[in-house]
CSV table of N, CA and C in Angstrom, one decimal:
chain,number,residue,atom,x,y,z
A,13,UNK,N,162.2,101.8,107.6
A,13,UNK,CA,160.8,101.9,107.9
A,13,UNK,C,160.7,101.4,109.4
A,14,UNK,N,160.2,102.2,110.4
A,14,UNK,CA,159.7,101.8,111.5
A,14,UNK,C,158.8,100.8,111.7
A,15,UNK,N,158.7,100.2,112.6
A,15,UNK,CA,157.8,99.0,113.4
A,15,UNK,C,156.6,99.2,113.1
A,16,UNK,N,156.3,100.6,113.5
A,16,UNK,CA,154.8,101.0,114.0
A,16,UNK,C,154.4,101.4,111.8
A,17,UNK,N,155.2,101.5,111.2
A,17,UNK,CA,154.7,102.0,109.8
A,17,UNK,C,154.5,100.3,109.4
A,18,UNK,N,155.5,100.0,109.7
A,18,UNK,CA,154.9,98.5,108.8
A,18,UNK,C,154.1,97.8,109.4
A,19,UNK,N,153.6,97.5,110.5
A,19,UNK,CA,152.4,96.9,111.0
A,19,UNK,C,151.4,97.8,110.2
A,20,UNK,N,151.6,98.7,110.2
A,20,UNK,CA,150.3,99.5,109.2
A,20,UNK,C,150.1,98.9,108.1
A,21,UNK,N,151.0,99.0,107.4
A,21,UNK,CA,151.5,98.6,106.4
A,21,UNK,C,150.9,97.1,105.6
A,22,UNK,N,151.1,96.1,107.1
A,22,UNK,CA,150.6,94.7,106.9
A,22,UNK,C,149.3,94.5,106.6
A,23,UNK,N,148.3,95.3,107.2
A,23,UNK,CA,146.9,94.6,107.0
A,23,UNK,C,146.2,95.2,105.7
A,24,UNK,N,146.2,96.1,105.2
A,24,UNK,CA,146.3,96.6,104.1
A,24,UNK,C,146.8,95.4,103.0
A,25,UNK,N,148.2,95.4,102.6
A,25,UNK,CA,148.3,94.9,102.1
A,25,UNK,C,148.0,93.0,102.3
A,26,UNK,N,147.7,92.5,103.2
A,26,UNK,CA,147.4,91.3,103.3
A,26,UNK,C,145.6,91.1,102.8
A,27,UNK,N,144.8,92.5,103.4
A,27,UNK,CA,143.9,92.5,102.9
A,27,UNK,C,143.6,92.5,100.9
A,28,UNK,N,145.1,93.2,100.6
A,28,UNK,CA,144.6,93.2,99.1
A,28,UNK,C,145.4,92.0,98.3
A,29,UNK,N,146.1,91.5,98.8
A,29,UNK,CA,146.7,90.3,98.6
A,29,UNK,C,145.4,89.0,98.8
A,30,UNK,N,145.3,88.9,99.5
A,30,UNK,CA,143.8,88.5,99.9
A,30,UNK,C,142.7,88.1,98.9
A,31,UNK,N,141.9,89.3,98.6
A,31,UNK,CA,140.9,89.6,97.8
A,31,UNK,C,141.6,89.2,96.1
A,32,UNK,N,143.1,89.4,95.7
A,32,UNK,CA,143.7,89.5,94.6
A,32,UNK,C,143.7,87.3,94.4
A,33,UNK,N,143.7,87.4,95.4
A,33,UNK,CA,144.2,86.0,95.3
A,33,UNK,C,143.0,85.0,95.1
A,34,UNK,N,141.9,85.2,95.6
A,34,UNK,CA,140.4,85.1,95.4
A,34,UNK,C,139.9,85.3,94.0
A,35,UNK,N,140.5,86.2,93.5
A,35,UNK,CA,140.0,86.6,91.9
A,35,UNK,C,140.7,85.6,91.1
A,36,UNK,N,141.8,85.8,90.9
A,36,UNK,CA,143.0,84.6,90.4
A,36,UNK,C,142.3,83.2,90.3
A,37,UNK,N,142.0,83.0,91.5
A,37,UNK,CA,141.8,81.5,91.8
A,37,UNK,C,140.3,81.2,91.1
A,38,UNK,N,139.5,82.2,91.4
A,38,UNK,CA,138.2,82.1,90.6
A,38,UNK,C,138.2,81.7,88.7
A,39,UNK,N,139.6,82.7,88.5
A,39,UNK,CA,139.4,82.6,87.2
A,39,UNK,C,140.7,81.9,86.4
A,40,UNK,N,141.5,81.0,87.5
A,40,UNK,CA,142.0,79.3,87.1
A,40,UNK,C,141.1,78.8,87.4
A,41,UNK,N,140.1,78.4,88.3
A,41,UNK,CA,139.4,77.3,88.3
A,41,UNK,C,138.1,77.5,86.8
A,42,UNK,N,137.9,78.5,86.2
A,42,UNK,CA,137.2,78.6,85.6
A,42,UNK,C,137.8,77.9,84.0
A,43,UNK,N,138.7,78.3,84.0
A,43,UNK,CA,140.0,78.0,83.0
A,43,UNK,C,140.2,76.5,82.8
A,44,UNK,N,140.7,76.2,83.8
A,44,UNK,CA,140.8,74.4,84.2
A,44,UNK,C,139.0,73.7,83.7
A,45,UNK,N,138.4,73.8,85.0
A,45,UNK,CA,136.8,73.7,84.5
A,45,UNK,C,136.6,73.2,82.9
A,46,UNK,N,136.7,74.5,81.8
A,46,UNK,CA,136.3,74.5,80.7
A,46,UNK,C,137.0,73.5,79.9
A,47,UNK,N,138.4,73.1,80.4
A,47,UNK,CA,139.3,71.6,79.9
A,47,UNK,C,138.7,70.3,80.4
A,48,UNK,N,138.4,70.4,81.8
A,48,UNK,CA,138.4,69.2,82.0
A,48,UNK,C,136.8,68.6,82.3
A,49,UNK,N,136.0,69.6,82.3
A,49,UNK,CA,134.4,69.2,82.4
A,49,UNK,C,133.2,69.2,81.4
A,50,UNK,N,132.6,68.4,81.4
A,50,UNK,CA,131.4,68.3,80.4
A,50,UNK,C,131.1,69.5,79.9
A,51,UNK,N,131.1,70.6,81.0
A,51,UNK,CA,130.5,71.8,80.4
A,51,UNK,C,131.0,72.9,80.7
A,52,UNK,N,130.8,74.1,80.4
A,52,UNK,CA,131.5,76.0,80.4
A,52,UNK,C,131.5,75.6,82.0
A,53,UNK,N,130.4,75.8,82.2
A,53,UNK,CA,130.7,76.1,83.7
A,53,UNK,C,130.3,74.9,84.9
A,54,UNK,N,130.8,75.0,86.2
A,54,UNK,CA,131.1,73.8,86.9
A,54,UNK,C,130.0,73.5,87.6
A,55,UNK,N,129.6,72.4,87.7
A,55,UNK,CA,128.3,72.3,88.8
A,55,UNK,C,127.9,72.9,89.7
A,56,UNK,N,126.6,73.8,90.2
A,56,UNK,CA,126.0,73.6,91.1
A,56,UNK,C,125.5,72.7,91.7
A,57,UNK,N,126.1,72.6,93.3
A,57,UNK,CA,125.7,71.3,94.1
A,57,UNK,C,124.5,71.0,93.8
A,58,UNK,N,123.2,72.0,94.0
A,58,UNK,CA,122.1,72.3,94.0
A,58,UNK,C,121.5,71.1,92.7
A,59,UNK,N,122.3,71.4,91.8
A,59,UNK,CA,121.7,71.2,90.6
A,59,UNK,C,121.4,69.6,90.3
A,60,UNK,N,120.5,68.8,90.3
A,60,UNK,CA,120.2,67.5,90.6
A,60,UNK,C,120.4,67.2,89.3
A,61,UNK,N,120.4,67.4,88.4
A,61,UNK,CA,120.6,67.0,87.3
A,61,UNK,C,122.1,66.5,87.0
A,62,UNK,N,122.8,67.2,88.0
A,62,UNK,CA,124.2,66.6,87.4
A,62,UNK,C,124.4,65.7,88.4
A,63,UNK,N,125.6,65.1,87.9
A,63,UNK,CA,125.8,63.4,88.9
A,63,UNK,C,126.6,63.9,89.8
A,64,UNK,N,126.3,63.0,91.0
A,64,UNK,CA,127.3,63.5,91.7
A,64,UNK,C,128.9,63.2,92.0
A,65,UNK,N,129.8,62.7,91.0
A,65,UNK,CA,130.3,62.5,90.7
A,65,UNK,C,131.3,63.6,90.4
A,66,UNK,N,130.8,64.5,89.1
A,66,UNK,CA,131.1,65.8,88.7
A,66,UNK,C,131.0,66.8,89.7
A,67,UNK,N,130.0,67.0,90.2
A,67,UNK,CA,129.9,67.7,91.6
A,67,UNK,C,131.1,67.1,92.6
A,68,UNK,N,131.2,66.3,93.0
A,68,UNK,CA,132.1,66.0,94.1
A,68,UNK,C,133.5,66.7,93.5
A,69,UNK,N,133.7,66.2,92.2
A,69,UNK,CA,135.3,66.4,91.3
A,69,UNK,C,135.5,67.7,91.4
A,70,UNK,N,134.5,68.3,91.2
A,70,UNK,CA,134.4,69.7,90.4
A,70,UNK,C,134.6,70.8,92.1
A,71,UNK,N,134.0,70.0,93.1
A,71,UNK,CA,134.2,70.8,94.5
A,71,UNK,C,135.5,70.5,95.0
A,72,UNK,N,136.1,69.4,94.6
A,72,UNK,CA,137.4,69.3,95.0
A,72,UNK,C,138.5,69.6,94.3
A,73,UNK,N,138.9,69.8,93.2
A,73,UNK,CA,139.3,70.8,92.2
A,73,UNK,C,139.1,72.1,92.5
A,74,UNK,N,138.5,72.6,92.2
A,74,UNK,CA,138.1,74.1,93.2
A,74,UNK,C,138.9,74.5,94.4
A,75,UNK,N,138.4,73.5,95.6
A,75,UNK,CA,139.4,73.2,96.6
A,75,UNK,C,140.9,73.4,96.5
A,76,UNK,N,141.1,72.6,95.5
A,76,UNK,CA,143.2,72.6,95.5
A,76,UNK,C,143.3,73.8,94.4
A,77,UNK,N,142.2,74.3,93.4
A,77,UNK,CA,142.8,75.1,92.8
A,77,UNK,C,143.4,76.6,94.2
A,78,UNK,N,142.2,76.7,94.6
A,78,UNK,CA,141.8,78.1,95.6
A,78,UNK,C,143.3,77.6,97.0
A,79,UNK,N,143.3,76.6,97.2
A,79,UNK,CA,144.2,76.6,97.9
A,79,UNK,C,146.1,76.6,97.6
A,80,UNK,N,145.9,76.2,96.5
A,80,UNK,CA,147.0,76.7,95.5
A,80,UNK,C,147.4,77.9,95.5
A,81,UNK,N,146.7,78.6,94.6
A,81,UNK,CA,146.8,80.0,94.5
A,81,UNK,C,147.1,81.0,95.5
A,82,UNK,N,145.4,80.3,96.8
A,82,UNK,CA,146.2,81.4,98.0
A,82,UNK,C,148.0,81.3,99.0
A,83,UNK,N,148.2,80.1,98.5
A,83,UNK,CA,149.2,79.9,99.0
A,83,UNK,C,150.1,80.8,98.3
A,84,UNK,N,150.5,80.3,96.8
A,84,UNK,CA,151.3,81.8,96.1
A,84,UNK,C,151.3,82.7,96.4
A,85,UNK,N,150.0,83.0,96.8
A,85,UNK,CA,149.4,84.6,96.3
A,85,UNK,C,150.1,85.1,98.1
A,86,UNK,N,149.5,84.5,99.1
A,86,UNK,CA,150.1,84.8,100.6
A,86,UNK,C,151.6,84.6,100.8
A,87,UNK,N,152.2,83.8,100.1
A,87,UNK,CA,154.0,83.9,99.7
A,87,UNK,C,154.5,84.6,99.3
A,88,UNK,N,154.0,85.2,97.8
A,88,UNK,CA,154.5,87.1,97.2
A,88,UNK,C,154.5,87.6,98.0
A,89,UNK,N,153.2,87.7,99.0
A,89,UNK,CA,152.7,89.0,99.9
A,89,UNK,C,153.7,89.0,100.6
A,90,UNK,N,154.4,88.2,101.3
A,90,UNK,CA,155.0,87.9,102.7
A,90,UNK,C,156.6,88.1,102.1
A,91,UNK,N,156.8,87.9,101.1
A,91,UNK,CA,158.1,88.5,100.5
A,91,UNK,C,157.9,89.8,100.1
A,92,UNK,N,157.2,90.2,99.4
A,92,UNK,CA,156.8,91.4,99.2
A,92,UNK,C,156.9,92.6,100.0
A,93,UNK,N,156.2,91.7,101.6
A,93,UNK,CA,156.3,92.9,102.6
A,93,UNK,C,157.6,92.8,103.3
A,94,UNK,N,157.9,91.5,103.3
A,94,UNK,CA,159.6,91.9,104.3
A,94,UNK,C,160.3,92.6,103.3
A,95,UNK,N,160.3,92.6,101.9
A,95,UNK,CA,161.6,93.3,101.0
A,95,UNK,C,160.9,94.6,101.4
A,96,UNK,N,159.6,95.8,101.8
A,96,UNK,CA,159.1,96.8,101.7
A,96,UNK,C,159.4,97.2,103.2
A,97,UNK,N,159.2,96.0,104.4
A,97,UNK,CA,160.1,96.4,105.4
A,97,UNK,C,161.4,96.2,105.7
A,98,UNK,N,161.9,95.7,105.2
A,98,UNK,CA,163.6,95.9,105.3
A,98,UNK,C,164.5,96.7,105.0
């Protein structure tokens, strides 16, 4: 494969790697959430009724799940694309 095909090649697939990796992470943290929190679903900051406590946990969990994942998820990709360009 040429230079100029796989720079094509890259944003495409970093775009769908991307967006894939975002979904994933949405639906581990929802997974985890339903184990480890009071309730189905995780706080809205918004929502004054919950402590902030759970809110803080619940935004920082979120954080390392999402950053977890996109790490994986942008490591397949990046192997993925050198094995597709090589």
């Amino acid at each position: 494969m040429n230079k100029m095909t796989a720079k094509a090649l890259y944003k495409p697939l970093s775009l769908a790697t991307g967006v894939l990796g975002g979904i994933l992470a949405g639906a581990a943290f929802r997974q985890i959430w339903k184990r480890v929190g009071d309730d189905d679903q995780a706080p809205d900051p918004k929502d004054l009724a919950r402590s902030n406590r759970e809110v803080l946990v619940a935004a920082a969990l979120q954080g390392a799940v999402f950053a977890v994942v996109k790490a994986v998820v942008d490591r397949a990709g990046a192997k993925g694309y050198r094995a597709l360009t090589n």
